[in-house]
Amino acid sequence: MLMVFDSVRQYGSSILASAGIAGLIVGVAAQRSIAGLLAGFQIAIAQPISIDDVVVVEGEWGRIEEITLTYVVVRIWYQRRLVLPINYFIEKPFQNWTRQTAEVPGTVFIQVDYSAPVGELRDELTRIVKASGHWDGRVVGLQVTDSLDSTLELRALASAADGSKARDLRCEIREKLVEYIRTNHPESLPRIRMGLDDRVSVLKHAAGKADAS
């Protein structure tokens, strides 16, 4: 009966519209909450991640520190925390380095000159790795994986018990192998070669500039 009056009708329409918007907002929020809870249950059953797993998410390397029904805390290697919604690990791809086992291979790529003594560097890598406390004693090797215009690409491979030790082992290999090359074979460091024709062209170009000035 009251809806007969224009003012009452307008007021009632406003209330209904507000209620509709509020219901829509509540519905969306509830949908997200329910999706998060379902993702939490799904992770609990499938277990794609577990506490202390080593993962790479959003380009960051870290360990799973806490798992709840709504979010996951990843402790980044430089001691910061990355907090992600639980459904992130259901909807987006990520790397889990310790899904089945904690053993992780560490890979280091190094560019050297074509004159580099690869066999000697392979022996030096073995010596470095065997002396390291981060190596798990399983895998070590050095291969030439590519030949570029002016350098060879070497891949040093060594295994570690977990992701943290693998990262430290990679840093140790890179530092000590480069130091060995610099000290014992500095001519094997990457360099740019220039033929005689190239040098003549450069000298002519420089002479032309001098005459012009």
PDB file of C-alpha atoms in Angstrom, residues 6-196:
ATOM      1  CA  ASP A   6       6.357   8.122  -5.036  1.00  0.00           C
ATOM      2  CA  SER A   7       8.687   9.055  -2.178  1.00  0.00           C
ATOM      3  CA  VAL A   8       8.143   5.733  -0.432  1.00  0.00           C
ATOM      4  CA  ARG A   9       8.566   3.851  -3.699  1.00  0.00           C
ATOM      5  CA  GLN A  10      11.864   5.602  -4.465  1.00  0.00           C
ATOM      6  CA  TYR A  11      13.128   4.959  -0.958  1.00  0.00           C
ATOM      7  CA  GLY A  12      12.141   1.308  -1.198  1.00  0.00           C
ATOM      8  CA  SER A  13      13.855   0.940  -4.562  1.00  0.00           C
ATOM      9  CA  SER A  14      17.054   2.409  -3.076  1.00  0.00           C
ATOM     10  CA  ILE A  15      16.926  -0.074  -0.204  1.00  0.00           C
ATOM     11  CA  LEU A  16      16.417  -2.996  -2.591  1.00  0.00           C
ATOM     12  CA  ALA A  17      19.259  -1.822  -4.837  1.00  0.00           C
ATOM     13  CA  SER A  18      21.589  -1.424  -1.843  1.00  0.00           C
ATOM     14  CA  ALA A  19      20.598  -4.849  -0.584  1.00  0.00           C
ATOM     15  CA  GLY A  20      21.306  -6.328  -4.019  1.00  0.00           C
ATOM     16  CA  ILE A  21      24.768  -4.753  -4.181  1.00  0.00           C
ATOM     17  CA  ALA A  22      25.538  -5.832  -0.622  1.00  0.00           C
ATOM     18  CA  GLY A  23      24.383  -9.347  -1.429  1.00  0.00           C
ATOM     19  CA  LEU A  24      26.611  -9.410  -4.496  1.00  0.00           C
ATOM     20  CA  ILE A  25      29.631  -8.266  -2.470  1.00  0.00           C
ATOM     21  CA  VAL A  26      28.946 -10.825   0.245  1.00  0.00           C
ATOM     22  CA  GLY A  27      28.496 -13.506  -2.409  1.00  0.00           C
ATOM     23  CA  VAL A  28      31.833 -12.707  -4.075  1.00  0.00           C
ATOM     24  CA  ALA A  29      33.618 -12.608  -0.713  1.00  0.00           C
ATOM     25  CA  ALA A  30      32.019 -15.881   0.322  1.00  0.00           C
ATOM     26  CA  GLN A  31      32.986 -17.449  -2.988  1.00  0.00           C
ATOM     27  CA  ARG A  32      36.623 -16.469  -2.499  1.00  0.00           C
ATOM     28  CA  SER A  33      36.609 -17.708   1.089  1.00  0.00           C
ATOM     29  CA  ILE A  34      35.073 -21.008   0.062  1.00  0.00           C
ATOM     30  CA  ALA A  35      37.570 -21.330  -2.814  1.00  0.00           C
ATOM     31  CA  GLY A  36      40.413 -20.710  -0.369  1.00  0.00           C
ATOM     32  CA  LEU A  37      39.107 -23.311   2.062  1.00  0.00           C
ATOM     33  CA  LEU A  38      38.657 -25.847  -0.739  1.00  0.00           C
ATOM     34  CA  ALA A  39      42.217 -25.156  -1.913  1.00  0.00           C
ATOM     35  CA  GLY A  40      43.423 -25.713   1.650  1.00  0.00           C
ATOM     36  CA  PHE A  41      41.683 -29.081   1.814  1.00  0.00           C
ATOM     37  CA  GLN A  42      43.008 -29.975  -1.635  1.00  0.00           C
ATOM     38  CA  ILE A  43      46.583 -29.216  -0.604  1.00  0.00           C
ATOM     39  CA  ALA A  44      46.120 -31.194   2.620  1.00  0.00           C
ATOM     40  CA  ILE A  45      45.026 -34.228   0.588  1.00  0.00           C
ATOM     41  CA  ALA A  46      47.316 -33.987  -2.466  1.00  0.00           C
ATOM     42  CA  GLN A  47      50.273 -32.453  -0.562  1.00  0.00           C
ATOM     43  CA  PRO A  48      51.996 -30.620  -3.438  1.00  0.00           C
ATOM     44  CA  ILE A  49      53.830 -28.715  -0.689  1.00  0.00           C
ATOM     45  CA  SER A  50      54.901 -29.599   2.842  1.00  0.00           C
ATOM     46  CA  ILE A  51      56.621 -27.776   5.676  1.00  0.00           C
ATOM     47  CA  ASP A  52      60.329 -27.171   4.902  1.00  0.00           C
ATOM     48  CA  ASP A  53      59.937 -27.903   1.168  1.00  0.00           C
ATOM     49  CA  VAL A  54      62.263 -25.889  -1.069  1.00  0.00           C
ATOM     50  CA  VAL A  55      60.205 -23.973  -3.639  1.00  0.00           C
ATOM     51  CA  VAL A  56      60.580 -21.261  -6.264  1.00  0.00           C
ATOM     52  CA  VAL A  57      57.568 -18.927  -6.384  1.00  0.00           C
ATOM     53  CA  GLU A  58      57.259 -15.504  -8.028  1.00  0.00           C
ATOM     54  CA  GLY A  59      60.924 -15.800  -9.007  1.00  0.00           C
ATOM     55  CA  GLU A  60      61.979 -16.194  -5.360  1.00  0.00           C
ATOM     56  CA  TRP A  61      63.761 -19.206  -3.845  1.00  0.00           C
ATOM     57  CA  GLY A  62      62.742 -20.206  -0.333  1.00  0.00           C
ATOM     58  CA  ARG A  63      61.360 -22.774   2.098  1.00  0.00           C
ATOM     59  CA  ILE A  64      57.765 -23.432   3.130  1.00  0.00           C
ATOM     60  CA  GLU A  65      57.616 -22.178   6.708  1.00  0.00           C
ATOM     61  CA  GLU A  66      53.885 -22.255   7.505  1.00  0.00           C
ATOM     62  CA  ILE A  67      50.742 -23.694   5.888  1.00  0.00           C
ATOM     63  CA  THR A  68      47.243 -22.683   6.990  1.00  0.00           C
ATOM     64  CA  LEU A  69      43.806 -23.140   5.437  1.00  0.00           C
ATOM     65  CA  THR A  70      43.981 -19.659   3.896  1.00  0.00           C
ATOM     66  CA  TYR A  71      47.639 -18.756   3.278  1.00  0.00           C
ATOM     67  CA  VAL A  72      51.189 -20.108   3.010  1.00  0.00           C
ATOM     68  CA  VAL A  73      54.351 -18.451   4.343  1.00  0.00           C
ATOM     69  CA  VAL A  74      57.542 -18.929   2.315  1.00  0.00           C
ATOM     70  CA  ARG A  75      60.820 -17.972   4.003  1.00  0.00           C
ATOM     71  CA  ILE A  76      62.975 -16.408   1.296  1.00  0.00           C
ATOM     72  CA  TRP A  77      66.694 -17.219   1.299  1.00  0.00           C
ATOM     73  CA  TYR A  78      67.562 -13.687   2.496  1.00  0.00           C
ATOM     74  CA  GLN A  79      65.275 -14.202   5.536  1.00  0.00           C
ATOM     75  CA  ARG A  80      62.222 -12.271   4.348  1.00  0.00           C
ATOM     76  CA  ARG A  81      58.764 -13.849   4.300  1.00  0.00           C
ATOM     77  CA  LEU A  82      56.549 -14.188   1.242  1.00  0.00           C
ATOM     78  CA  VAL A  83      52.881 -14.679   2.198  1.00  0.00           C
ATOM     79  CA  LEU A  84      50.721 -16.198  -0.535  1.00  0.00           C
ATOM     80  CA  PRO A  85      47.044 -17.200  -0.596  1.00  0.00           C
ATOM     81  CA  ILE A  86      46.583 -20.953  -0.321  1.00  0.00           C
ATOM     82  CA  ASN A  87      44.893 -21.209  -3.719  1.00  0.00           C
ATOM     83  CA  TYR A  88      48.075 -19.837  -5.364  1.00  0.00           C
ATOM     84  CA  PHE A  89      49.585 -23.323  -5.113  1.00  0.00           C
ATOM     85  CA  ILE A  90      46.536 -24.827  -6.830  1.00  0.00           C
ATOM     86  CA  GLU A  91      45.996 -22.268  -9.588  1.00  0.00           C
ATOM     87  CA  LYS A  92      49.536 -21.233 -10.573  1.00  0.00           C
ATOM     88  CA  PRO A  93      52.663 -23.193 -11.545  1.00  0.00           C
ATOM     89  CA  PHE A  94      55.609 -23.227  -9.139  1.00  0.00           C
ATOM     90  CA  GLN A  95      58.773 -25.241  -8.595  1.00  0.00           C
ATOM     91  CA  ASN A  96      59.091 -27.695  -5.704  1.00  0.00           C
ATOM     92  CA  TRP A  97      62.660 -28.918  -5.540  1.00  0.00           C
ATOM     93  CA  THR A  98      61.982 -31.398  -2.738  1.00  0.00           C
ATOM     94  CA  ARG A  99      58.644 -32.908  -3.796  1.00  0.00           C
ATOM     95  CA  GLN A 100      59.902 -36.515  -3.778  1.00  0.00           C
ATOM     96  CA  THR A 101      63.393 -36.132  -2.390  1.00  0.00           C
ATOM     97  CA  ALA A 102      65.498 -33.364  -0.896  1.00  0.00           C
ATOM     98  CA  GLU A 103      68.516 -34.170  -3.072  1.00  0.00           C
ATOM     99  CA  VAL A 104      69.093 -31.335  -5.548  1.00  0.00           C
ATOM    100  CA  PRO A 105      71.595 -30.983  -8.440  1.00  0.00           C
ATOM    101  CA  GLY A 106      73.463 -27.691  -8.614  1.00  0.00           C
ATOM    102  CA  THR A 107      74.402 -26.273 -12.023  1.00  0.00           C
ATOM    103  CA  VAL A 108      76.920 -23.536 -12.830  1.00  0.00           C
ATOM    104  CA  PHE A 109      77.535 -22.132 -16.327  1.00  0.00           C
ATOM    105  CA  ILE A 110      80.900 -20.506 -17.101  1.00  0.00           C
ATOM    106  CA  GLN A 111      82.115 -18.875 -20.325  1.00  0.00           C
ATOM    107  CA  VAL A 112      85.762 -19.535 -21.264  1.00  0.00           C
ATOM    108  CA  ASP A 113      88.027 -18.954 -24.230  1.00  0.00           C
ATOM    109  CA  TYR A 114      88.440 -21.692 -26.851  1.00  0.00           C
ATOM    110  CA  SER A 115      91.986 -22.261 -25.564  1.00  0.00           C
ATOM    111  CA  ALA A 116      90.763 -23.299 -22.085  1.00  0.00           C
ATOM    112  CA  PRO A 117      92.080 -26.711 -20.895  1.00  0.00           C
ATOM    113  CA  VAL A 118      88.711 -28.400 -20.341  1.00  0.00           C
ATOM    114  CA  GLY A 119      90.179 -31.645 -18.991  1.00  0.00           C
ATOM    115  CA  GLU A 120      92.210 -29.781 -16.385  1.00  0.00           C
ATOM    116  CA  LEU A 121      89.201 -27.712 -15.368  1.00  0.00           C
ATOM    117  CA  ARG A 122      87.183 -30.933 -15.012  1.00  0.00           C
ATOM    118  CA  ASP A 123      89.819 -32.289 -12.612  1.00  0.00           C
ATOM    119  CA  GLU A 124      89.863 -29.006 -10.681  1.00  0.00           C
ATOM    120  CA  LEU A 125      86.069 -29.067 -10.363  1.00  0.00           C
ATOM    121  CA  THR A 126      86.254 -32.569  -8.879  1.00  0.00           C
ATOM    122  CA  ARG A 127      88.875 -31.397  -6.385  1.00  0.00           C
ATOM    123  CA  ILE A 128      86.781 -28.340  -5.403  1.00  0.00           C
ATOM    124  CA  VAL A 129      83.601 -30.360  -4.948  1.00  0.00           C
ATOM    125  CA  LYS A 130      85.218 -33.190  -2.975  1.00  0.00           C
ATOM    126  CA  ALA A 131      86.700 -30.633  -0.572  1.00  0.00           C
ATOM    127  CA  SER A 132      83.351 -28.903  -0.079  1.00  0.00           C
ATOM    128  CA  GLY A 133      81.133 -29.615   2.902  1.00  0.00           C
ATOM    129  CA  HIS A 134      78.043 -28.949   0.764  1.00  0.00           C
ATOM    130  CA  TRP A 135      78.500 -31.894  -1.620  1.00  0.00           C
ATOM    131  CA  ASP A 136      76.543 -35.077  -0.914  1.00  0.00           C
ATOM    132  CA  GLY A 137      79.028 -37.361  -2.677  1.00  0.00           C
ATOM    133  CA  ARG A 138      76.738 -38.414  -5.546  1.00  0.00           C
ATOM    134  CA  VAL A 139      77.254 -36.380  -8.720  1.00  0.00           C
ATOM    135  CA  VAL A 140      80.024 -34.171 -10.109  1.00  0.00           C
ATOM    136  CA  GLY A 141      80.900 -33.408 -13.713  1.00  0.00           C
ATOM    137  CA  LEU A 142      81.935 -30.791 -16.256  1.00  0.00           C
ATOM    138  CA  GLN A 143      80.678 -30.639 -19.850  1.00  0.00           C
ATOM    139  CA  VAL A 144      81.017 -28.319 -22.825  1.00  0.00           C
ATOM    140  CA  THR A 145      77.368 -27.458 -23.482  1.00  0.00           C
ATOM    141  CA  ASP A 146      77.729 -24.830 -26.215  1.00  0.00           C
ATOM    142  CA  SER A 147      80.222 -23.192 -28.574  1.00  0.00           C
ATOM    143  CA  LEU A 148      79.530 -19.510 -29.119  1.00  0.00           C
ATOM    144  CA  ASP A 149      81.196 -16.970 -31.411  1.00  0.00           C
ATOM    145  CA  SER A 150      84.135 -16.272 -29.124  1.00  0.00           C
ATOM    146  CA  THR A 151      83.693 -18.550 -26.096  1.00  0.00           C
ATOM    147  CA  LEU A 152      82.874 -22.055 -24.964  1.00  0.00           C
ATOM    148  CA  GLU A 153      80.077 -22.594 -22.469  1.00  0.00           C
ATOM    149  CA  LEU A 154      80.980 -24.997 -19.662  1.00  0.00           C
ATOM    150  CA  ARG A 155      78.398 -26.555 -17.375  1.00  0.00           C
ATOM    151  CA  ALA A 156      79.594 -27.669 -13.957  1.00  0.00           C
ATOM    152  CA  LEU A 157      77.203 -30.059 -12.232  1.00  0.00           C
ATOM    153  CA  ALA A 158      77.308 -31.216  -8.608  1.00  0.00           C
ATOM    154  CA  SER A 159      74.678 -32.593  -6.246  1.00  0.00           C
ATOM    155  CA  ALA A 160      73.743 -31.583  -2.706  1.00  0.00           C
ATOM    156  CA  ALA A 161      71.488 -32.944   0.015  1.00  0.00           C
ATOM    157  CA  ASP A 162      68.974 -30.086  -0.231  1.00  0.00           C
ATOM    158  CA  GLY A 163      68.249 -26.828  -2.001  1.00  0.00           C
ATOM    159  CA  SER A 164      70.038 -24.630   0.520  1.00  0.00           C
ATOM    160  CA  LYS A 165      73.277 -26.608   0.271  1.00  0.00           C
ATOM    161  CA  ALA A 166      72.941 -26.743  -3.521  1.00  0.00           C
ATOM    162  CA  ARG A 167      72.802 -22.943  -3.687  1.00  0.00           C
ATOM    163  CA  ASP A 168      75.894 -22.613  -1.469  1.00  0.00           C
ATOM    164  CA  LEU A 169      77.690 -25.283  -3.510  1.00  0.00           C
ATOM    165  CA  ARG A 170      76.948 -23.450  -6.771  1.00  0.00           C
ATOM    166  CA  CYS A 171      78.343 -20.205  -5.361  1.00  0.00           C
ATOM    167  CA  GLU A 172      81.463 -22.014  -4.118  1.00  0.00           C
ATOM    168  CA  ILE A 173      82.062 -23.745  -7.463  1.00  0.00           C
ATOM    169  CA  ARG A 174      81.619 -20.519  -9.436  1.00  0.00           C
ATOM    170  CA  GLU A 175      83.974 -18.532  -7.192  1.00  0.00           C
ATOM    171  CA  LYS A 176      86.760 -21.126  -6.958  1.00  0.00           C
ATOM    172  CA  LEU A 177      86.663 -22.273 -10.566  1.00  0.00           C
ATOM    173  CA  VAL A 178      86.843 -18.703 -11.903  1.00  0.00           C
ATOM    174  CA  GLU A 179      89.667 -17.967  -9.448  1.00  0.00           C
ATOM    175  CA  TYR A 180      91.542 -21.055 -10.660  1.00  0.00           C
ATOM    176  CA  ILE A 181      91.189 -19.976 -14.296  1.00  0.00           C
ATOM    177  CA  ARG A 182      92.219 -16.395 -13.521  1.00  0.00           C
ATOM    178  CA  THR A 183      95.310 -17.525 -11.573  1.00  0.00           C
ATOM    179  CA  ASN A 184      96.525 -20.454 -13.688  1.00  0.00           C
ATOM    180  CA  HIS A 185      95.110 -19.795 -17.157  1.00  0.00           C
ATOM    181  CA  PRO A 186      94.295 -16.080 -17.532  1.00  0.00           C
ATOM    182  CA  GLU A 187      94.472 -16.501 -21.316  1.00  0.00           C
ATOM    183  CA  SER A 188      91.416 -18.787 -21.008  1.00  0.00           C
ATOM    184  CA  LEU A 189      89.181 -16.020 -19.715  1.00  0.00           C
ATOM    185  CA  PRO A 190      86.663 -14.704 -22.269  1.00  0.00           C
ATOM    186  CA  ARG A 191      88.264 -12.249 -24.689  1.00  0.00           C
ATOM    187  CA  ILE A 192      87.514 -10.626 -28.020  1.00  0.00           C
ATOM    188  CA  ARG A 193      89.813 -11.465 -30.934  1.00  0.00           C
ATOM    189  CA  MET A 194      90.469  -8.971 -33.686  1.00  0.00           C
ATOM    190  CA  GLY A 195      92.058  -9.990 -36.989  1.00  0.00           C
ATOM    191  CA  LEU A 196      94.667  -7.942 -38.872  1.00  0.00           C
TER     192      LEU A 196
END
